């Protein structure tokens, strides 16, 4: 396989990130993990191009992606939790982690074994992450068979994943100038392929005509690339989550610290540098909200989401003119109760606090945060 497609920006962006990573010392283990990540990105890209060049598989490109919902916003503002809640609607469909990480089937003649193999490939990666940094599980829940964010798919075209997080938030990475138009168009193809695979499997099982479900997708980085998202997904609605910056910012810095610990080692980290990079990155991210199409967007406040998740989802459905069924409400009630119990257990293992962080650790003073985000909080949080 040698066809990477016609996306010239793909190579430019990867080379830019390569330069940044080569200029920042990684631990030996970090170098190995980063190498494996990039190899997987390129391998997946090659396999996708090859799959879609097959005359039979090209049929998947006729699949329509109707009225998808994207959850986005500043990192650490409840995007994962809201995405999980929305994915539980029987009328919705969220891509699972292994599907986005391994969208191309490896054993088409044995779907059961194929699915398990793809699950194992992703889960091995996450097991390594949890082994190196056990506290990561308390920051972001990730599992091969759980809904996952679009980073896994977009990473075929743009290097957005754990190894690159500490570098891409730096101003010199130029993320806000990246042309991700083709990446989002390829994301459409990934969803079309997954949708085609599911429809084909249902037909082979004799389960009747497959009913098309509404895709529910999620990634904070979407806020940065809204024009490209809207262009690739003309029927998309974007739901933005909002939280006080003094809470979200140090939580995000803690996530970056954890990622950096995985790949660079704690002895190379500068907490003040992490804090300042996160502040600048998040400040520019929320400025991108001005690009949101008011007719194709909705907003959810973190405080409301965590205080009463079911009512928040119900209100969101009303604003989007979606049917909120009694079946869905029952599913949410069971999930929220179980999730709360599991979070309490996990917090107990962490000394009573699920995710501990503070702005002082990262040199983030209240005055600086206020000067950067007061306008945002007045407009979206309060």
mmCIF file of C-alpha atoms in Angstrom:
data_model
loop_
_atom_site.group_PDB
_atom_site.id
_atom_site.type_symbol
_atom_site.label_atom_id
_atom_site.label_comp_id
_atom_site.label_asym_id
_atom_site.label_seq_id
_atom_site.Cartn_x
_atom_site.Cartn_y
_atom_site.Cartn_z
ATOM 1 C CA UNK A 1 0.000 0.000 0.000
ATOM 2 C CA UNK A 2 1.401 3.400 -0.939
ATOM 3 C CA UNK A 3 -1.554 5.679 -1.687
ATOM 4 C CA UNK A 4 -2.055 8.366 0.973
ATOM 5 C CA UNK A 5 -4.673 10.211 -1.071
ATOM 6 C CA UNK A 6 -4.531 13.746 -2.386
ATOM 7 C CA UNK A 7 -4.464 15.694 0.890
ATOM 8 C CA UNK A 8 -1.272 17.769 0.630
ATOM 9 C CA UNK A 9 -1.961 19.505 3.956
ATOM 10 C CA UNK A 10 -1.739 16.100 5.629
ATOM 11 C CA UNK A 11 2.039 15.961 5.078
ATOM 12 C CA UNK A 12 2.654 19.606 6.023
ATOM 13 C CA UNK A 13 0.869 19.290 9.358
ATOM 14 C CA UNK A 14 2.595 16.048 10.325
ATOM 15 C CA UNK A 15 6.044 17.432 9.442
ATOM 16 C CA UNK A 16 5.352 20.511 11.564
ATOM 17 C CA UNK A 17 4.474 18.382 14.570
ATOM 18 C CA UNK A 18 7.462 16.100 13.937
ATOM 19 C CA UNK A 19 9.762 19.130 14.198
ATOM 20 C CA UNK A 20 8.204 20.205 17.479
ATOM 21 C CA UNK A 21 8.468 16.737 18.973
ATOM 22 C CA UNK A 22 12.070 16.265 17.822
ATOM 23 C CA UNK A 23 13.022 19.504 19.550
ATOM 24 C CA UNK A 24 11.503 18.372 22.844
ATOM 25 C CA UNK A 25 13.210 15.582 24.724
ATOM 26 C CA UNK A 26 11.135 12.436 25.077
ATOM 27 C CA UNK A 27 11.775 9.513 27.369
ATOM 28 C CA UNK A 28 12.883 6.261 25.680
ATOM 29 C CA UNK A 29 9.426 4.774 26.334
ATOM 30 C CA UNK A 30 7.816 7.954 25.007
ATOM 31 C CA UNK A 31 9.799 7.670 21.776
ATOM 32 C CA UNK A 32 8.594 4.099 21.264
ATOM 33 C CA UNK A 33 4.959 4.964 21.980
ATOM 34 C CA UNK A 34 5.065 8.036 19.746
ATOM 35 C CA UNK A 35 6.604 6.011 16.933
ATOM 36 C CA UNK A 36 3.851 3.396 17.237
ATOM 37 C CA UNK A 37 1.186 6.106 17.233
ATOM 38 C CA UNK A 38 2.446 7.695 14.023
ATOM 39 C CA UNK A 39 2.899 4.332 12.317
ATOM 40 C CA UNK A 40 -0.689 3.482 13.185
ATOM 41 C CA UNK A 41 -1.896 6.847 11.805
ATOM 42 C CA UNK A 42 -0.188 6.213 8.489
ATOM 43 C CA UNK A 43 -1.202 2.561 8.346
ATOM 44 C CA UNK A 44 -4.844 3.446 8.955
ATOM 45 C CA UNK A 45 -4.683 6.157 6.319
ATOM 46 C CA UNK A 46 -3.271 3.723 3.762
ATOM 47 C CA UNK A 47 -5.829 1.047 4.612
ATOM 48 C CA UNK A 48 -8.711 3.544 4.347
ATOM 49 C CA UNK A 49 -7.564 4.754 0.922
ATOM 50 C CA UNK A 50 -7.166 1.153 -0.249
ATOM 51 C CA UNK A 51 -10.564 0.119 1.133
ATOM 52 C CA UNK A 52 -12.386 2.975 -0.569
ATOM 53 C CA UNK A 53 -10.675 2.300 -3.897
ATOM 54 C CA UNK A 54 -12.413 -1.076 -4.053
ATOM 55 C CA UNK A 55 -15.375 -0.795 -6.479
ATOM 56 C CA UNK A 56 -17.609 -2.758 -4.099
ATOM 57 C CA UNK A 57 -16.656 -0.823 -0.968
ATOM 58 C CA UNK A 58 -17.117 2.487 -2.794
ATOM 59 C CA UNK A 59 -20.810 1.866 -2.305
ATOM 60 C CA UNK A 60 -20.402 3.067 1.264
ATOM 61 C CA UNK A 61 -19.780 6.590 -0.035
ATOM 62 C CA UNK A 62 -23.452 6.692 -1.020
ATOM 63 C CA UNK A 63 -24.417 6.490 2.652
ATOM 64 C CA UNK A 64 -25.942 9.736 3.931
ATOM 65 C CA UNK A 65 -24.977 11.194 7.301
ATOM 66 C CA UNK A 66 -28.235 12.789 8.428
ATOM 67 C CA UNK A 67 -28.460 15.476 11.107
ATOM 68 C CA UNK A 68 -25.386 14.492 13.131
ATOM 69 C CA UNK A 69 -24.872 16.111 16.512
ATOM 70 C CA UNK A 70 -21.375 17.201 17.529
ATOM 71 C CA UNK A 71 -20.505 17.943 21.154
ATOM 72 C CA UNK A 72 -17.669 20.436 21.550
ATOM 73 C CA UNK A 73 -16.423 23.331 23.667
ATOM 74 C CA UNK A 74 -13.430 24.051 25.846
ATOM 75 C CA UNK A 75 -11.621 20.931 27.070
ATOM 76 C CA UNK A 76 -12.745 19.694 30.504
ATOM 77 C CA UNK A 77 -16.220 21.236 30.311
ATOM 78 C CA UNK A 78 -18.288 18.052 30.352
ATOM 79 C CA UNK A 79 -18.088 17.125 26.665
ATOM 80 C CA UNK A 80 -17.387 13.454 27.381
ATOM 81 C CA UNK A 81 -20.224 13.132 29.884
ATOM 82 C CA UNK A 82 -22.756 14.860 27.629
ATOM 83 C CA UNK A 83 -21.620 12.773 24.669
ATOM 84 C CA UNK A 84 -22.103 9.609 26.689
ATOM 85 C CA UNK A 85 -25.607 10.667 27.701
ATOM 86 C CA UNK A 86 -26.628 11.536 24.142
ATOM 87 C CA UNK A 87 -25.224 8.264 22.821
ATOM 88 C CA UNK A 88 -27.655 6.294 25.001
ATOM 89 C CA UNK A 89 -30.687 7.381 22.993
ATOM 90 C CA UNK A 90 -31.963 4.329 21.047
ATOM 91 C CA UNK A 91 -32.415 6.695 18.089
ATOM 92 C CA UNK A 92 -28.739 7.714 18.192
ATOM 93 C CA UNK A 93 -25.459 6.051 17.312
ATOM 94 C CA UNK A 94 -22.044 7.000 18.663
ATOM 95 C CA UNK A 95 -18.867 5.540 17.159
ATOM 96 C CA UNK A 96 -17.027 3.275 19.566
ATOM 97 C CA UNK A 97 -13.330 3.724 20.262
ATOM 98 C CA UNK A 98 -12.197 0.616 18.402
ATOM 99 C CA UNK A 99 -14.281 1.605 15.351
ATOM 100 C CA UNK A 100 -12.639 5.014 15.042
ATOM 101 C CA UNK A 101 -9.163 3.662 15.801
ATOM 102 C CA UNK A 102 -9.570 0.696 13.417
ATOM 103 C CA UNK A 103 -12.321 1.643 10.933
ATOM 104 C CA UNK A 104 -11.296 -0.865 8.252
ATOM 105 C CA UNK A 105 -12.239 -4.461 8.835
ATOM 106 C CA UNK A 106 -9.335 -6.919 8.918
ATOM 107 C CA UNK A 107 -11.286 -10.195 8.609
ATOM 108 C CA UNK A 108 -14.424 -9.567 6.556
ATOM 109 C CA UNK A 109 -15.162 -13.279 6.279
ATOM 110 C CA UNK A 110 -15.360 -13.586 10.083
ATOM 111 C CA UNK A 111 -17.098 -10.475 11.523
ATOM 112 C CA UNK A 112 -17.066 -11.780 15.098
ATOM 113 C CA UNK A 113 -13.320 -12.409 15.148
ATOM 114 C CA UNK A 114 -12.700 -9.197 13.208
ATOM 115 C CA UNK A 115 -14.512 -7.120 15.809
ATOM 116 C CA UNK A 116 -12.620 -8.749 18.662
ATOM 117 C CA UNK A 117 -9.260 -8.244 16.932
ATOM 118 C CA UNK A 118 -9.985 -4.543 16.408
ATOM 119 C CA UNK A 119 -11.108 -4.208 20.006
ATOM 120 C CA UNK A 120 -7.887 -5.834 21.199
ATOM 121 C CA UNK A 121 -5.725 -3.490 19.114
ATOM 122 C CA UNK A 122 -7.203 -0.388 20.742
ATOM 123 C CA UNK A 123 -7.420 -1.872 24.214
ATOM 124 C CA UNK A 124 -3.743 -2.817 24.182
ATOM 125 C CA UNK A 125 -2.896 0.848 23.605
ATOM 126 C CA UNK A 126 -5.090 1.969 26.502
ATOM 127 C CA UNK A 127 -3.732 -0.741 28.795
ATOM 128 C CA UNK A 128 -0.239 0.633 28.202
ATOM 129 C CA UNK A 129 -1.443 4.158 29.008
ATOM 130 C CA UNK A 130 -3.076 3.006 32.245
ATOM 131 C CA UNK A 131 0.017 1.017 33.195
ATOM 132 C CA UNK A 132 2.334 4.009 32.746
ATOM 133 C CA UNK A 133 -0.004 6.601 34.284
ATOM 134 C CA UNK A 134 -2.696 4.906 36.406
ATOM 135 C CA UNK A 135 -4.323 8.234 37.304
ATOM 136 C CA UNK A 136 -5.317 8.780 33.679
ATOM 137 C CA UNK A 137 -8.419 6.623 34.188
ATOM 138 C CA UNK A 138 -9.743 9.154 36.697
ATOM 139 C CA UNK A 139 -9.250 12.035 34.239
ATOM 140 C CA UNK A 140 -10.709 10.543 31.062
ATOM 141 C CA UNK A 141 -12.552 7.238 30.764
ATOM 142 C CA UNK A 142 -11.539 5.364 27.634
ATOM 143 C CA UNK A 143 -12.366 1.825 26.630
ATOM 144 C CA UNK A 144 -12.474 0.033 23.296
ATOM 145 C CA UNK A 145 -16.236 -0.545 23.439
ATOM 146 C CA UNK A 146 -17.240 2.870 24.770
ATOM 147 C CA UNK A 147 -18.161 5.928 22.654
ATOM 148 C CA UNK A 148 -15.035 7.891 21.850
ATOM 149 C CA UNK A 149 -14.224 11.284 20.445
ATOM 150 C CA UNK A 150 -13.407 12.090 16.854
ATOM 151 C CA UNK A 151 -9.670 12.452 17.499
ATOM 152 C CA UNK A 152 -9.265 8.759 16.753
ATOM 153 C CA UNK A 153 -10.603 9.279 13.229
ATOM 154 C CA UNK A 154 -9.139 12.715 12.542
ATOM 155 C CA UNK A 155 -5.665 11.439 13.505
ATOM 156 C CA UNK A 156 -5.443 9.814 10.084
ATOM 157 C CA UNK A 157 -4.983 13.307 8.661
ATOM 158 C CA UNK A 158 -3.943 15.491 11.594
ATOM 159 C CA UNK A 159 -1.705 14.352 14.481
ATOM 160 C CA UNK A 160 -4.161 14.823 17.334
ATOM 161 C CA UNK A 161 -3.722 12.250 20.094
ATOM 162 C CA UNK A 162 -2.029 11.676 23.451
ATOM 163 C CA UNK A 163 1.603 11.789 22.216
ATOM 164 C CA UNK A 164 1.135 15.155 20.507
ATOM 165 C CA UNK A 165 -1.083 16.991 23.020
ATOM 166 C CA UNK A 166 1.776 18.759 24.856
ATOM 167 C CA UNK A 167 3.157 20.056 21.556
ATOM 168 C CA UNK A 168 0.081 21.051 19.589
ATOM 169 C CA UNK A 169 -1.168 23.407 22.311
ATOM 170 C CA UNK A 170 1.979 25.515 21.886
ATOM 171 C CA UNK A 171 1.611 28.674 19.768
ATOM 172 C CA UNK A 172 4.403 27.575 17.426
ATOM 173 C CA UNK A 173 2.323 24.525 16.395
ATOM 174 C CA UNK A 174 -0.016 26.916 14.583
ATOM 175 C CA UNK A 175 -3.064 24.697 15.171
ATOM 176 C CA UNK A 176 -5.501 27.538 14.570
ATOM 177 C CA UNK A 177 -4.089 27.971 11.065
ATOM 178 C CA UNK A 178 -4.259 24.303 10.095
ATOM 179 C CA UNK A 179 -6.297 23.520 6.997
ATOM 180 C CA UNK A 180 -8.330 20.534 8.174
ATOM 181 C CA UNK A 181 -10.906 20.636 5.399
ATOM 182 C CA UNK A 182 -9.881 17.299 3.891
ATOM 183 C CA UNK A 183 -9.549 15.741 7.339
ATOM 184 C CA UNK A 184 -13.220 16.458 8.033
ATOM 185 C CA UNK A 185 -14.271 15.204 4.610
ATOM 186 C CA UNK A 186 -12.359 12.007 5.349
ATOM 187 C CA UNK A 187 -14.117 11.849 8.707
ATOM 188 C CA UNK A 188 -17.390 11.730 6.783
ATOM 189 C CA UNK A 189 -16.019 8.763 4.825
ATOM 190 C CA UNK A 190 -15.088 6.989 8.056
ATOM 191 C CA UNK A 191 -18.655 7.334 9.328
ATOM 192 C CA UNK A 192 -20.033 6.242 5.962
ATOM 193 C CA UNK A 193 -17.847 3.149 6.093
ATOM 194 C CA UNK A 194 -18.939 2.291 9.648
ATOM 195 C CA UNK A 195 -22.564 2.876 8.707
ATOM 196 C CA UNK A 196 -22.203 0.638 5.648
ATOM 197 C CA UNK A 197 -20.543 -2.111 7.708
ATOM 198 C CA UNK A 198 -23.391 -2.037 10.219
ATOM 199 C CA UNK A 199 -26.102 -2.047 7.541
ATOM 200 C CA UNK A 200 -24.414 -4.941 5.742
ATOM 201 C CA UNK A 201 -24.116 -6.940 8.973
ATOM 202 C CA UNK A 202 -27.788 -6.393 9.788
ATOM 203 C CA UNK A 203 -28.811 -7.474 6.297
ATOM 204 C CA UNK A 204 -26.705 -10.651 6.525
ATOM 205 C CA UNK A 205 -28.266 -11.469 9.882
ATOM 206 C CA UNK A 206 -31.720 -11.112 8.359
ATOM 207 C CA UNK A 207 -32.775 -8.421 10.818
ATOM 208 C CA UNK A 208 -34.741 -6.530 8.159
ATOM 209 C CA UNK A 209 -34.127 -3.125 6.673
ATOM 210 C CA UNK A 210 -31.639 -1.275 8.879
ATOM 211 C CA UNK A 211 -32.952 1.959 10.346
ATOM 212 C CA UNK A 212 -30.498 4.822 10.094
ATOM 213 C CA UNK A 213 -29.669 6.320 13.439
ATOM 214 C CA UNK A 214 -28.488 9.841 14.178
ATOM 215 C CA UNK A 215 -24.738 10.063 14.691
ATOM 216 C CA UNK A 216 -23.638 11.635 17.975
ATOM 217 C CA UNK A 217 -20.002 12.765 17.857
ATOM 218 C CA UNK A 218 -17.678 14.615 20.145
ATOM 219 C CA UNK A 219 -14.350 16.427 20.376
ATOM 220 C CA UNK A 220 -13.305 19.747 21.965
ATOM 221 C CA UNK A 221 -11.009 20.465 18.998
ATOM 222 C CA UNK A 222 -14.066 20.852 16.740
ATOM 223 C CA UNK A 223 -14.530 24.355 18.148
ATOM 224 C CA UNK A 224 -11.207 25.285 16.556
ATOM 225 C CA UNK A 225 -12.191 24.015 13.118
ATOM 226 C CA UNK A 226 -15.884 24.948 12.873
ATOM 227 C CA UNK A 227 -15.870 26.196 9.231
ATOM 228 C CA UNK A 228 -14.382 22.893 8.062
ATOM 229 C CA UNK A 229 -16.859 20.896 10.147
ATOM 230 C CA UNK A 230 -19.860 22.801 8.782
ATOM 231 C CA UNK A 231 -18.606 22.384 5.233
ATOM 232 C CA UNK A 232 -18.110 18.619 5.531
ATOM 233 C CA UNK A 233 -21.292 18.028 7.541
ATOM 234 C CA UNK A 234 -23.925 20.415 6.099
ATOM 235 C CA UNK A 235 -26.682 19.014 8.345
ATOM 236 C CA UNK A 236 -24.632 19.127 11.555
ATOM 237 C CA UNK A 237 -25.687 20.711 14.824
ATOM 238 C CA UNK A 238 -22.937 21.575 17.294
ATOM 239 C CA UNK A 239 -23.670 21.541 21.020
ATOM 240 C CA UNK A 240 -21.167 23.578 23.021
ATOM 241 C CA UNK A 241 -20.499 22.936 26.701
ATOM 242 C CA UNK A 242 -19.410 25.765 29.016
ATOM 243 C CA UNK A 243 -17.719 25.898 32.409
ATOM 244 C CA UNK A 244 -15.979 28.475 34.564
ATOM 245 C CA UNK A 245 -12.443 28.954 33.259
ATOM 246 C CA UNK A 246 -10.949 28.838 36.756
ATOM 247 C CA UNK A 247 -12.209 25.232 36.964
ATOM 248 C CA UNK A 248 -11.751 24.036 33.379
ATOM 249 C CA UNK A 249 -8.296 25.525 32.802
ATOM 250 C CA UNK A 250 -6.360 23.788 35.630
ATOM 251 C CA UNK A 251 -8.211 20.555 34.837
ATOM 252 C CA UNK A 252 -7.015 20.826 31.230
ATOM 253 C CA UNK A 253 -3.481 21.616 32.408
ATOM 254 C CA UNK A 254 -3.597 18.486 34.559
ATOM 255 C CA UNK A 255 -4.593 16.429 31.519
ATOM 256 C CA UNK A 256 -1.678 17.851 29.517
ATOM 257 C CA UNK A 257 0.664 17.178 32.435
ATOM 258 C CA UNK A 258 -0.508 13.566 32.500
ATOM 259 C CA UNK A 259 -0.007 13.210 28.760
ATOM 260 C CA UNK A 260 3.444 14.757 28.988
ATOM 261 C CA UNK A 261 4.330 12.448 31.867
ATOM 262 C CA UNK A 262 3.539 9.476 29.612
ATOM 263 C CA UNK A 263 5.796 10.503 26.789
ATOM 264 C CA UNK A 264 8.406 12.861 28.204
ATOM 265 C CA UNK A 265 8.858 11.851 31.821
ATOM 266 C CA UNK A 266 8.094 14.048 34.819
ATOM 267 C CA UNK A 267 11.658 15.370 35.187
ATOM 268 C CA UNK A 268 11.364 17.363 31.951
ATOM 269 C CA UNK A 269 8.106 19.111 32.799
ATOM 270 C CA UNK A 270 7.722 22.814 33.588
ATOM 271 C CA UNK A 271 4.378 23.356 35.283
ATOM 272 C CA UNK A 272 4.306 27.121 34.654
ATOM 273 C CA UNK A 273 4.962 26.511 30.955
ATOM 274 C CA UNK A 274 2.140 23.973 30.788
ATOM 275 C CA UNK A 275 -0.224 26.374 32.517
ATOM 276 C CA UNK A 276 0.604 29.303 30.229
ATOM 277 C CA UNK A 277 0.327 27.184 27.056
ATOM 278 C CA UNK A 278 -3.045 25.851 28.181
ATOM 279 C CA UNK A 279 -4.292 29.341 28.982
ATOM 280 C CA UNK A 280 -3.287 30.711 25.577
ATOM 281 C CA UNK A 281 -4.700 27.678 23.771
ATOM 282 C CA UNK A 282 -8.048 27.796 25.565
ATOM 283 C CA UNK A 283 -8.287 31.556 25.179
ATOM 284 C CA UNK A 284 -7.954 31.246 21.393
ATOM 285 C CA UNK A 285 -10.315 28.257 21.383
ATOM 286 C CA UNK A 286 -13.213 30.147 22.962
ATOM 287 C CA UNK A 287 -12.659 33.027 20.519
ATOM 288 C CA UNK A 288 -13.542 30.524 17.802
ATOM 289 C CA UNK A 289 -17.076 30.358 19.196
ATOM 290 C CA UNK A 290 -17.742 33.496 17.151
ATOM 291 C CA UNK A 291 -17.643 31.244 14.070
ATOM 292 C CA UNK A 292 -20.549 29.118 15.333
ATOM 293 C CA UNK A 293 -23.706 29.132 13.227
ATOM 294 C CA UNK A 294 -26.395 30.246 15.679
ATOM 295 C CA UNK A 295 -29.046 28.353 13.699
ATOM 296 C CA UNK A 296 -27.060 25.132 13.958
ATOM 297 C CA UNK A 297 -25.797 25.281 17.522
ATOM 298 C CA UNK A 298 -26.930 24.886 21.119
ATOM 299 C CA UNK A 299 -25.303 25.492 24.492
ATOM 300 C CA UNK A 300 -25.109 23.504 27.726
ATOM 301 C CA UNK A 301 -23.735 24.762 31.024
ATOM 302 C CA UNK A 302 -21.495 22.425 33.007
ATOM 303 C CA UNK A 303 -23.129 23.292 36.325
ATOM 304 C CA UNK A 304 -26.574 22.403 34.993
ATOM 305 C CA UNK A 305 -25.285 19.228 33.357
ATOM 306 C CA UNK A 306 -23.679 17.905 36.530
ATOM 307 C CA UNK A 307 -26.501 19.043 38.835
ATOM 308 C CA UNK A 308 -29.351 17.519 36.817
ATOM 309 C CA UNK A 309 -28.111 15.653 33.730
ATOM 310 C CA UNK A 310 -31.492 14.255 32.691
ATOM 311 C CA UNK A 311 -33.278 17.592 32.814
ATOM 312 C CA UNK A 312 -30.373 19.159 30.926
ATOM 313 C CA UNK A 313 -30.631 16.582 28.138
ATOM 314 C CA UNK A 314 -34.408 16.969 28.061
ATOM 315 C CA UNK A 315 -34.068 20.750 27.655
ATOM 316 C CA UNK A 316 -31.455 20.251 24.951
ATOM 317 C CA UNK A 317 -33.743 17.927 23.025
ATOM 318 C CA UNK A 318 -36.531 20.473 23.238
ATOM 319 C CA UNK A 319 -34.278 23.196 21.816
ATOM 320 C CA UNK A 320 -33.186 20.896 18.970
ATOM 321 C CA UNK A 321 -36.728 19.696 18.267
ATOM 322 C CA UNK A 322 -35.821 16.067 18.990
ATOM 323 C CA UNK A 323 -38.132 13.481 20.515
ATOM 324 C CA UNK A 324 -37.288 12.661 24.133
ATOM 325 C CA UNK A 325 -38.946 9.284 24.691
ATOM 326 C CA UNK A 326 -39.875 7.594 27.955
ATOM 327 C CA UNK A 327 -37.618 4.694 26.946
ATOM 328 C CA UNK A 328 -34.649 7.047 26.632
ATOM 329 C CA UNK A 329 -35.455 8.686 29.964
ATOM 330 C CA UNK A 330 -35.463 5.299 31.697
ATOM 331 C CA UNK A 331 -32.104 4.446 30.132
ATOM 332 C CA UNK A 332 -30.663 7.765 31.343
ATOM 333 C CA UNK A 333 -31.967 7.233 34.871
ATOM 334 C CA UNK A 334 -30.247 3.852 35.131
ATOM 335 C CA UNK A 335 -27.019 5.147 33.614
ATOM 336 C CA UNK A 336 -26.789 8.256 35.819
ATOM 337 C CA UNK A 337 -27.350 6.202 38.960
ATOM 338 C CA UNK A 338 -24.761 3.594 37.996
ATOM 339 C CA UNK A 339 -22.254 6.197 36.806
ATOM 340 C CA UNK A 340 -22.519 8.115 40.066
ATOM 341 C CA UNK A 341 -21.878 4.943 42.033
ATOM 342 C CA UNK A 342 -18.850 4.021 39.910
ATOM 343 C CA UNK A 343 -17.393 7.528 40.193
ATOM 344 C CA UNK A 344 -17.674 7.378 43.969
ATOM 345 C CA UNK A 345 -15.870 4.040 44.036
ATOM 346 C CA UNK A 346 -13.096 5.350 41.787
ATOM 347 C CA UNK A 347 -12.785 8.493 43.905
ATOM 348 C CA UNK A 348 -12.431 6.285 46.966
ATOM 349 C CA UNK A 349 -9.409 4.624 45.373
ATOM 350 C CA UNK A 350 -7.954 8.084 44.682
ATOM 351 C CA UNK A 351 -8.157 9.270 48.289
ATOM 352 C CA UNK A 352 -11.684 10.638 48.058
ATOM 353 C CA UNK A 353 -11.098 12.937 45.052
ATOM 354 C CA UNK A 354 -11.657 11.696 41.505
ATOM 355 C CA UNK A 355 -9.397 14.237 39.806
ATOM 356 C CA UNK A 356 -7.253 16.555 41.900
ATOM 357 C CA UNK A 357 -5.864 19.768 40.361
ATOM 358 C CA UNK A 358 -5.248 23.404 41.249
ATOM 359 C CA UNK A 359 -4.456 26.552 39.289
ATOM 360 C CA UNK A 360 -1.573 27.422 41.621
ATOM 361 C CA UNK A 361 0.293 24.269 40.610
ATOM 362 C CA UNK A 362 0.429 25.588 37.046
ATOM 363 C CA UNK A 363 1.152 29.226 37.906
ATOM 364 C CA UNK A 364 -2.342 30.383 36.938
ATOM 365 C CA UNK A 365 -3.403 33.378 39.014
ATOM 366 C CA UNK A 366 -7.058 34.361 39.285
ATOM 367 C CA UNK A 367 -6.429 37.827 37.802
ATOM 368 C CA UNK A 368 -4.842 36.406 34.642
ATOM 369 C CA UNK A 369 -7.664 33.927 34.116
ATOM 370 C CA UNK A 370 -10.236 36.649 34.638
ATOM 371 C CA UNK A 371 -8.560 38.979 32.154
ATOM 372 C CA UNK A 372 -8.640 36.291 29.453
ATOM 373 C CA UNK A 373 -12.034 34.700 30.060
ATOM 374 C CA UNK A 374 -14.353 37.218 31.759
ATOM 375 C CA UNK A 375 -16.066 38.034 28.447
ATOM 376 C CA UNK A 376 -16.560 34.335 27.725
ATOM 377 C CA UNK A 377 -18.044 33.592 31.135
ATOM 378 C CA UNK A 378 -20.405 36.548 30.974
ATOM 379 C CA UNK A 379 -21.645 35.429 27.566
ATOM 380 C CA UNK A 380 -21.845 31.665 28.030
ATOM 381 C CA UNK A 381 -21.415 30.545 31.658
ATOM 382 C CA UNK A 382 -23.502 32.832 33.865
#
